[in-house]
Amino acid sequence: MNFNTKLIHGNRKKDEIGATNTPIYLSNAYAHDSAEKLESILMGNSMGYAYTRISNPTVTAFERRIASIEGGMVATSAASGMSAIYLAITNIVETGDEIIASSGLFGGTYTLMRNLKSFGVSVKFLDSINEETLKENITDNTKLVFAETIGNPKLDILDIDSVSKVCKDNNVILIVDSTVTTPYLIKPLEHGADIVIHSTSKYINGTSNSIGGIIVDGGSNKYSDEKFKNFKDFSKKFGKMAFTAKLRATVGRDLGAALSPVNAFLNLTGIETLSLRMKEHCKNAMAVAEYLSGNKKVVSVNYPKLKGSEYYSLAEKYYERGASGVLTFRLGTKENAFKFVNNLKLISNLTNIGDTKTLVIHPSSTICAGNTEEEKLQMGVYDDLLRMSVGIEDIEDIIADIENALSI
Ligand SMILES: *Cc1c(COP(=O)(O)O)cnc(C)c1O
């Protein structure tokens, strides 16, 4: 199957009575005729369902669809993007371990990383994760590297081919958050990432009607290395699938951050139109970036596909189809930025990205308000900066709203 077909049919199970959409199984538990059968399911020795916190048929259908479109071995969903990130990281690290992360990370992930300190896990934030900086900073205790394909809101582009090579050479796990890019724009596993994460709340769901997250496992032999002592038993029994086997048997169960079956259904509906939406998001974002670049009231525009962007060559290398729908721009002062937001009529001021609707936010006073000035600078968040998630409305209407808000 090709990509668009997979979005609709990938890993789809035929429904017994012919339903064309996966039914929503709103049942916490599943009855079995024999004690032996339930024992076998709960021991993981046979397929089947026991309790929805652990697995649910609608949720499984969503996980299978995502695994298919990302080209992963298996996927595990979570109640939110944040819980997916938390689970993926805590599945790997132990006290004394080190993580290398990019300083351009999504604010919530940045704070999560900082808070790992209380578990004795240290995080080195690098302004840029690349071949040279990684080689300089990886130590024997480095267990994982965490980066975003395109950073939100810094919009820096990960040179994933060279970074995954350094991780491979040093037997370090590479986790990539591909929320901004989606598998329509890049499939990180094909570029050597070990684990891919999405906040499915954004482009995967597509219309902002449910919070969710997913962890896609590409399978790896790295876990069999001496260094990953905590994976020893799982690696012996499950080989390349050690990560997911451990995730489901340990931290996944402990945290119990299960995706709701209703949200899985909504995501399954949303994912079918991913390509159509992403194409429009990319086209509209490029048009907005070009419009803003030509407006005298705008000090600067950050969108990787603009010729002047410092990430332009990486954008051309990895993102032929476009650089997603998120861009940032500066208006000189915080007052100008606030005035612009207050003047908008069509575009909503809120904390989200990846909706069909065009959205705007002033990151410094909202999503990054908990970060220090130094951290904000590292993230590329300035007092006069706005982030826009360009939707799929008619471009004339989006630009008219922006033009009007800039003129008054
Ligand atoms: C929104 C977002 C998250 C967090 O996801 P939630 O579903 O809101 O918990 C993580 N990473 C990125 C890049 C995001 O944009």
XYZ file of C-alpha atoms and ligand atoms in Angstrom:
423
model
C 0.000 0.000 0.000
C 1.085 3.576 -0.656
C 0.915 6.294 1.978
C -2.569 7.726 1.357
C -4.060 4.258 1.137
C -2.390 3.326 4.419
C -3.941 6.359 6.109
C -7.325 4.819 5.392
C -6.683 1.068 5.247
C -3.297 0.429 6.905
C -3.491 -2.562 9.294
C -7.281 -2.366 9.225
C -9.087 -5.420 10.599
C -12.186 -6.524 8.742
C -15.285 -5.879 10.827
C -17.439 -8.957 11.453
C -20.705 -7.277 10.490
C -19.245 -4.992 7.861
C -18.952 -1.699 9.747
C -16.716 0.642 7.721
C -15.488 2.499 10.818
C -13.912 0.824 13.824
C -16.593 0.546 16.544
C -16.013 2.356 19.836
C -15.690 -0.301 22.520
C -16.815 1.446 25.690
C -16.211 -1.467 28.005
C -13.745 -1.388 30.871
C -13.384 -5.143 31.067
C -13.811 -8.247 28.896
C -15.359 -11.532 30.048
C -13.836 -14.870 29.111
C -15.355 -18.336 29.272
C -12.511 -19.981 31.121
C -10.135 -19.062 33.909
C -7.315 -20.454 31.762
C -8.095 -18.007 28.943
C -8.041 -14.891 31.165
C -4.861 -16.144 32.843
C -3.223 -16.595 29.470
C -4.241 -13.110 28.242
C -3.040 -11.384 31.394
C 0.228 -13.317 31.308
C 0.733 -12.054 27.759
C 0.747 -15.593 26.374
C -2.259 -15.137 24.109
C -3.929 -12.283 22.259
C -7.084 -10.843 23.703
C -8.494 -8.132 25.919
C -8.799 -8.055 29.682
C -9.056 -4.454 30.895
C -9.207 -1.179 28.921
C -6.433 0.548 30.876
C -4.127 -2.114 29.425
C -5.655 -2.490 25.970
C -8.894 -1.852 24.101
C -9.949 -2.884 20.574
C -10.624 0.689 19.346
C -7.342 1.917 20.803
C -5.497 -1.048 19.270
C -6.967 -0.225 15.852
C -5.569 3.308 16.153
C -2.153 2.058 17.301
C -1.999 -0.374 14.387
C -2.898 2.370 11.908
C -0.143 4.671 13.200
C 2.426 1.853 13.195
C 1.496 1.206 9.574
C 1.855 4.806 8.385
C 5.096 5.460 10.332
C 6.608 2.179 9.197
C 7.099 1.106 12.825
C 6.985 -2.382 14.317
C 4.426 -1.444 16.936
C 2.847 1.651 18.487
C 1.603 2.380 22.008
C -0.850 5.178 22.668
C -1.177 7.401 25.725
C -3.662 9.861 27.193
C -1.699 12.884 25.905
C 1.462 13.850 24.081
C 3.058 14.692 27.434
C 2.294 11.260 28.918
C 3.681 9.627 25.748
C 6.937 11.579 26.197
C 7.086 10.864 29.929
C 6.578 7.146 29.329
C 9.101 6.855 26.522
C 11.787 8.561 28.603
C 11.146 6.849 31.937
C 11.047 3.510 30.136
C 14.738 4.013 29.348
C 16.490 6.066 32.022
C 17.510 5.238 35.567
C 19.160 7.268 38.326
C 22.609 8.397 37.209
C 21.741 8.426 33.508
C 22.114 11.393 31.186
C 19.857 12.697 28.465
C 20.818 15.081 25.698
C 17.989 17.278 24.508
C 17.636 20.261 22.269
C 16.940 23.606 23.935
C 14.366 24.418 21.239
C 11.956 21.848 22.680
C 8.231 22.305 23.204
C 7.816 24.100 26.583
C 6.082 21.196 28.328
C 8.818 18.772 27.297
C 11.509 21.230 28.388
C 9.990 21.448 31.873
C 9.519 17.668 32.045
C 13.229 17.245 31.294
C 14.215 19.762 33.961
C 12.034 17.941 36.522
C 13.818 14.633 35.892
C 16.552 16.039 38.129
C 14.591 14.888 41.192
C 14.990 11.291 39.979
C 18.738 11.743 39.622
C 18.584 11.948 35.849
C 20.481 14.844 34.323
C 19.698 16.583 31.056
C 22.152 18.494 28.903
C 20.326 21.036 26.775
C 22.152 21.864 23.561
C 21.320 24.929 21.482
C 21.829 22.807 18.439
C 21.936 19.027 18.267
C 24.243 18.054 15.441
C 27.099 15.681 14.695
C 29.762 17.865 16.360
C 27.844 18.929 19.490
C 26.647 15.373 20.077
C 30.133 13.893 19.794
C 31.352 16.478 22.299
C 28.590 15.832 24.824
C 27.865 12.094 24.739
C 29.345 10.276 27.734
C 29.207 6.649 28.914
C 26.115 7.594 30.919
C 24.181 9.041 27.989
C 21.210 6.795 27.356
C 19.118 8.861 25.021
C 18.940 11.867 22.760
C 15.614 13.668 22.490
C 14.836 16.125 19.717
C 11.968 17.464 17.637
C 11.984 17.063 13.847
C 11.011 20.724 13.555
C 11.129 22.436 16.964
C 8.009 24.059 18.388
C 8.304 27.082 18.563
C 11.996 27.514 17.601
C 11.403 25.911 14.166
C 14.945 24.565 14.031
C 15.365 21.516 11.814
C 17.019 18.352 13.045
C 19.606 16.932 10.671
C 18.301 13.509 11.520
C 20.547 11.430 9.228
C 23.793 12.621 10.793
C 22.398 12.728 14.339
C 21.042 9.172 14.141
C 24.429 7.992 12.895
C 26.210 9.427 15.962
C 23.555 7.811 18.186
C 24.095 4.485 16.446
C 27.871 4.674 16.788
C 27.527 5.389 20.517
C 24.621 3.035 21.184
C 22.357 5.826 22.362
C 18.575 5.746 21.800
C 17.253 8.499 19.538
C 13.715 9.652 20.370
C 12.177 12.086 17.952
C 9.038 14.141 18.532
C 7.476 14.490 15.079
C 4.286 16.269 16.194
C 4.891 19.304 13.984
C 5.851 17.318 10.890
C 3.686 14.156 10.923
C 4.461 11.112 8.747
C 3.153 13.049 5.737
C 6.303 15.185 5.837
C 8.874 12.813 7.342
C 9.119 9.259 8.622
C 11.901 9.519 11.228
C 12.339 5.744 11.525
C 13.524 5.669 7.908
C 16.208 8.187 8.925
C 17.518 6.115 11.817
C 15.394 7.254 14.779
C 14.574 4.491 17.260
C 11.339 5.904 18.681
C 8.897 8.425 17.222
C 6.457 10.373 19.354
C 3.413 12.402 18.437
C 1.073 14.547 20.364
C -1.865 13.217 18.359
C -3.853 16.162 19.745
C -2.384 18.226 16.891
C -2.164 17.277 13.188
C -2.912 13.546 13.586
C -6.346 14.235 15.074
C -6.484 17.315 12.907
C -9.529 19.120 14.249
C -8.601 19.512 17.941
C -11.382 17.375 19.328
C -9.307 15.067 21.547
C -6.052 14.985 23.495
C -3.773 12.003 22.904
C -0.257 10.771 22.311
C 1.520 7.876 20.664
C 4.907 6.166 20.882
C 6.047 4.353 17.741
C 8.761 1.740 18.147
C 10.963 1.070 15.135
C 12.585 -1.905 16.841
C 16.276 -1.913 17.734
C 19.122 -4.118 18.847
C 20.600 -1.318 20.944
C 18.781 -2.540 24.074
C 20.774 -5.760 24.113
C 23.946 -3.769 24.904
C 25.542 -4.109 28.368
C 24.769 -0.451 28.974
C 20.997 -1.071 29.087
C 20.985 -3.368 32.117
C 17.326 -2.590 32.819
C 16.398 -4.094 29.431
C 18.266 -7.373 29.922
C 15.294 -9.701 30.463
C 13.133 -7.966 27.855
C 15.872 -8.009 25.304
C 16.449 -11.734 25.818
C 12.781 -12.563 25.465
C 11.584 -9.991 22.920
C 14.703 -9.077 20.907
C 14.186 -5.939 18.820
C 10.820 -5.362 20.492
C 12.391 -4.933 23.938
C 11.407 -1.265 24.258
C 7.671 -1.813 23.797
C 7.649 -5.059 25.778
C 9.172 -3.217 28.751
C 6.981 -0.153 28.236
C 3.794 -2.193 28.346
C 4.890 -4.381 31.235
C 6.340 -1.638 33.464
C 5.913 2.161 33.238
C 2.880 1.952 30.931
C 1.019 -0.129 33.457
C 2.299 1.876 36.412
C 1.151 5.218 35.070
C -2.081 3.947 33.518
C -2.330 6.919 31.154
C -4.570 5.070 28.713
C -6.013 6.752 25.633
C -9.803 6.887 25.725
C -11.506 4.627 23.124
C -13.603 7.611 22.019
C -10.444 9.640 21.385
C -8.927 6.697 19.479
C -12.031 6.644 17.270
C -11.809 10.405 16.639
C -8.118 10.044 15.782
C -8.875 7.183 13.383
C -11.361 9.453 11.635
C -8.949 12.393 11.566
C -5.935 10.486 10.280
C -7.722 9.509 7.056
C -7.458 13.095 5.766
C -3.899 13.785 7.010
C -2.372 14.222 3.549
C -5.113 16.522 2.301
C -4.834 18.704 5.387
C -1.023 18.810 5.564
C -0.778 19.827 1.924
C -3.031 22.826 2.607
C -1.331 23.686 5.929
C 2.060 23.786 4.183
C 0.792 25.811 1.225
C -1.042 28.333 3.422
C 1.864 28.683 5.888
C 4.251 29.421 3.027
C 1.852 32.058 1.672
C 1.505 33.670 5.114
C 5.291 33.602 5.611
C 5.789 35.342 2.273
C 3.077 37.890 2.995
C 4.547 38.711 6.427
C 8.066 38.983 4.964
C 6.794 41.706 2.648
C 4.979 43.725 5.320
C 6.951 46.683 6.754
C 5.442 46.304 10.239
C 6.938 42.838 10.580
C 10.526 42.825 11.908
C 11.329 39.220 10.972
C 9.667 35.970 9.971
C 10.842 32.493 10.920
C 9.690 29.739 8.557
C 12.214 27.131 7.393
C 11.048 27.227 3.778
C 11.826 30.951 3.401
C 15.023 31.459 1.401
C 16.603 33.591 4.136
C 16.051 31.019 6.905
C 19.148 29.555 8.521
C 17.435 26.163 8.174
C 16.590 26.592 4.486
C 19.067 24.020 3.183
C 17.944 21.413 5.750
C 14.316 22.226 4.893
C 15.080 21.579 1.240
C 16.862 18.336 2.107
C 14.209 16.819 4.385
C 10.977 18.669 3.678
C 10.323 18.641 -0.037
C 6.578 18.737 0.520
C 6.638 21.728 2.859
C 7.612 22.659 6.413
C 4.236 22.224 8.147
C 1.841 24.936 9.273
C 3.702 26.615 12.140
C 5.640 29.870 11.806
C 6.766 32.683 14.083
C 7.277 36.387 13.511
C 8.349 39.468 15.458
C 6.549 42.779 15.635
C 9.153 44.935 17.409
C 7.518 45.247 20.837
C 5.274 43.236 23.121
C 2.676 46.030 22.790
C 2.626 45.620 18.993
C 2.271 41.865 19.361
C -0.631 42.199 21.813
C -2.309 44.839 19.636
C -2.085 42.540 16.623
C -3.635 39.641 18.540
C -6.430 41.857 19.861
C -7.222 43.122 16.361
C -7.695 39.659 14.826
C -11.220 38.603 13.931
C -10.955 35.214 12.188
C -7.773 33.921 13.807
C -8.097 32.613 17.395
C -5.746 33.488 20.241
C -5.131 30.185 22.022
C -2.552 27.630 23.068
C -2.620 24.947 20.381
C -1.277 24.018 16.958
C -2.353 21.656 14.183
C -6.021 22.576 13.989
C -7.876 23.208 10.715
C -8.405 26.724 12.083
C -5.680 29.386 12.082
C -4.377 30.028 15.598
C -2.027 32.546 17.166
C -0.278 32.919 20.533
C 2.231 35.165 22.288
C 4.523 32.418 23.682
C 6.582 34.572 26.063
C 3.566 35.517 28.225
C 1.750 32.178 27.961
C 3.244 28.764 27.124
C 6.775 29.879 28.025
C 5.824 32.096 30.977
C 7.334 29.507 33.355
C 10.730 29.599 31.646
C 13.590 31.890 32.642
C 14.718 34.682 30.309
C 17.789 32.649 29.398
C 15.706 29.584 28.560
C 13.363 31.693 26.452
C 16.293 33.001 24.434
C 17.524 29.441 23.903
C 14.038 28.513 22.681
C 13.975 31.474 20.307
C 11.115 33.081 22.242
C 11.283 36.888 22.351
C 8.968 39.431 23.945
C 7.715 40.638 20.549
C 7.341 37.168 19.012
C 4.087 35.536 17.937
C 3.566 31.947 16.874
C 0.964 31.184 14.251
C -0.428 27.777 13.355
C -1.803 28.370 9.889
C -5.056 26.534 9.198
C -6.745 25.370 6.042
C -9.256 28.188 5.545
C -9.094 30.034 2.206
C -5.748 31.822 2.146
C -7.367 35.115 1.037
C -9.378 35.200 4.280
C -6.387 34.365 6.485
C -4.236 37.058 4.898
C -7.063 39.618 4.981
C -7.399 39.083 8.750
C -3.624 39.465 9.235
C -3.466 42.517 6.986
C -6.332 44.175 8.845
C -4.827 43.426 12.262
C -1.454 44.861 11.222
C -2.979 48.024 9.760
C -4.893 49.264 12.806
C 1.509 19.800 22.015
C 2.831 19.191 21.957
C 3.223 18.231 22.906
C 2.349 17.851 24.071
O 1.214 17.172 23.669
P -0.182 17.174 24.503
O -1.031 16.276 23.674
O -0.659 18.574 24.562
O 0.119 16.605 25.841
C 4.462 17.662 22.753
N 5.293 18.010 21.757
C 4.953 18.932 20.833
C 5.916 19.276 19.749
C 3.715 19.567 20.899
O 3.401 20.499 19.999
